[in-house]
Amino acid sequence: MSAVAKHVTRRPLEVSNATAEQAQSRNSRLRTRFPARSAEPSWQHTALSLEETLRRLTAPPFLPAVNATRAGRRRGVTKLLQWLSSFPGETWQQRWVASGAEGFPGAAWVELPLRWLRECGSSRSYDREDLSSGLLMLICGDVIRPGLPWMLTRTHRHLASVMAEVRDPDGFARLHQLAESGPTSSRKDAQIAATRIATLLACKGGAIRDITVGDCVELVDAQRQVHPRGGQKKVDFYLRLRALGIFPEDAPATIRAFGLALGQLSIEELVDRYQLQCRPIRDLIVDYLRERQPSLDFASLDAISRTLAGLFWARIEALAPGTDSLRLPPALAREWKEELKVKRRTVTGPDGKSVEVASPRLNAKDELMRVRAFYLDIAQWAAEEPARWGPWAVPCPIRDDEIHKAKDRKRRKARMDQRTRERLPVLPVLVGTADRRRRAAAALLQAARNTEPGAVIPGTDGTLRRSIAPKAAGHLTWAEETSGGKRRNLTYEEEEAFWAFAAIEVLRLTGIRNEELLELTHHSVTQYRLPSTGEVVPLLQIAPSKTDTERLLLVSPELADVLSTIISRLRGPRSAIPLVAAYDVREKVWNPPMPLLFQRDIGSEHRAFTPTAIRKLLINALAVTGLTNADGEVLTFSPHDFRRIFVTDAIMNGLPPHIAQVICGHRHIDTTMGYKAVYPAETIEAHRAFITRRRASRPSEEYRAPTEEEWDAFLAHFEKRKVSIGTCARAFGTPCVHEHACVRCSLLRPDPAQRARLVDIHDNLIARIVEAQREGWLGEVEGLQVSLAGAEEKLAQLDVQISRQQESVDLGIPAFREIVARTTAVAAPPEPS
């Protein structure tokens, strides 16, 4: 029997270091689908003779307009071809490889032909420049095709322009038109992208239209090895090639789809992250996960694999090497459970040394539940398939009472309530600070853009001047402090301030989850026209996330203002919001391109915000406020805190809980009420509000001061409660429902002293029933029998009451005086005989 365990986000376990090859195998299917062009052993231009090659490279279109450049290229081609002729090979490519020039990165290769020229006695002072020009002509003329890693170690100032002249004028013209249609700030990025594309032509041959998706992936892989840094400039060329339409329609929207973090691991890869020593147990866990895979999403499957392989069996093997059975000794099971309660991690202290820090594992019982489900599932499956699962069916080392979470739920509820109570009062401070920060950053950026480079920015009291940054990206505006010279990226500061404000506003006004925030698109903003009045009501459509249910939220004026600001910002000079392919960090898949509302420009690429980026925005926004918690530490907000605050604030202001449940998309109202924090004063205020509402619904004259007559009538009611056989317990102002037939009334409290009278009534009723039956008064018999049943019930009550009064219970109360007397007697000294 499987236990339902909720997926809990936690820090990743320590796993073996994944190499680039292992990471690439995760998307091997995608790479197989888009392969790179293989290297050709020979082609037309590399097989020409020296004279034919020299003749070709000194004729149009290889003739530049400047005579000096033309002469230098001709001399360089001649020298390089003569040098390469000294190496064995049937083609110039084979001779180039045999020369070993690619073993010298950057410009160091030129030392090889320079040494040969000196040995030949034909060395000149301008040989170095000639050889560089000659190599450029050999590469652009497709005489040789160097390897990508070696080409990336060099600077190529003229490679793209020469390729545009001699190799593919039409392709580079289209690329130039694409750059001209984009913003002016991205012109420098376009030049870098053109150089990357020219590098592909140099190493792979052909024209731009011949470049494949696999070629681009191979280039990016080489860039990761040669240049660990480089950011967006590494992959911008792919976006431009895709925009030219040379790739298939099913090509990924971004080359990051081939990155090292892509793809769902297979079940075997999920388990093998922890290098389990016992192969049978490893295979058992793989079979178990494969059996459960159809009913789980990838995030849940990943969580269960981490628990079973990482937190359970890997720890068991660490505690008791050589263990090969699920039947754990009691001592080993206890030791593992105790270790599971603590989470250890290594942090770097202020002195720079690594320190191991231990903290309680808050979800320890969730991990125990998964292991217990593992044992119980195997036991159940063993009854259905004895041959397969029977050998592994053993008693579970985790008892049922070890996974009870009642106290844990209460503690978690208390922690969350305290967290909400601590953050709800300061939410207006955070909102106001974020808004002011956004406006100030926007004003500073605009002032800097209107300022000449090197001049002091107005409105900064002379503390900032606009930086002179010729190598910076054109869309970025930099400033530097006049006192210390520290540089600041004002464009980044403005973007961060705006998106922090937008995230805070949308989260607090809607109460949606973080993943729902990141999935909001332009299509999520819809409208509904009321059929009666024709009024247009704006609505926000929330895509199914955790509960797989779609819902619509009413857009308030504040939320409408924020959403319109976001949409206007994303549109810019364009008429439509860019389509963005977002990566699902939980399911490890790429979603199709959508007009996401939370996206940003990185270079020429539009990227979706990630959960980590949203958390970083909140951290930086809170740092500006200076808010602290009760311990004096910096106050932190998580995206889910806004959801709890939203529910608490809504219910405190009168929103019915079941409406809040629908708005939040909870399946059960208990979940909604669990989000609501209860304040100590709230209980008293709620009771007072209830009294007020009750009084408002009743006649006001009932709450005035009573008159003398009304008071006398109230006192007379208690005097009239006394009857012959007991006391009437009916409330004041209520009539007698049985018309004074007290024996029948359940409100009669019989008096034990009147038992004899009640017995007489009982006997009289029996005699009257006999008489009625004898005379044929059947209509009266039924009423007398009801009264007889009431009398018998009252007699039974009296008998029980009298028996209780006669019973005595010895409570064992000590007789203090006797004890004191005996103690005194024992303590007194004996009298002398």
PDB file of C-alpha atoms in Angstrom, residues 1-3 372-381:
ATOM      1  CA  MET A   1       0.000   0.000   0.000  1.00  0.00           C
ATOM      2  CA  SER A   2       1.582   3.249  -1.122  1.00  0.00           C
ATOM      3  CA  ALA A   3       1.634   6.243   1.169  1.00  0.00           C
ATOM      4  CA  ARG A 372       7.947   3.051   4.405  1.00  0.00           C
ATOM      5  CA  ALA A 373       5.895   3.205   1.206  1.00  0.00           C
ATOM      6  CA  PHE A 374       8.811   1.461  -0.548  1.00  0.00           C
ATOM      7  CA  TYR A 375       8.663  -1.468   1.892  1.00  0.00           C
ATOM      8  CA  LEU A 376       4.865  -1.705   1.982  1.00  0.00           C
ATOM      9  CA  ASP A 377       4.510  -1.504  -1.805  1.00  0.00           C
ATOM     10  CA  ILE A 378       6.958  -4.357  -2.250  1.00  0.00           C
ATOM     11  CA  ALA A 379       5.067  -6.414   0.355  1.00  0.00           C
ATOM     12  CA  GLN A 380       1.789  -5.873  -1.485  1.00  0.00           C
ATOM     13  CA  TRP A 381       3.283  -6.556  -4.912  1.00  0.00           C
TER      14      TRP A 381
END
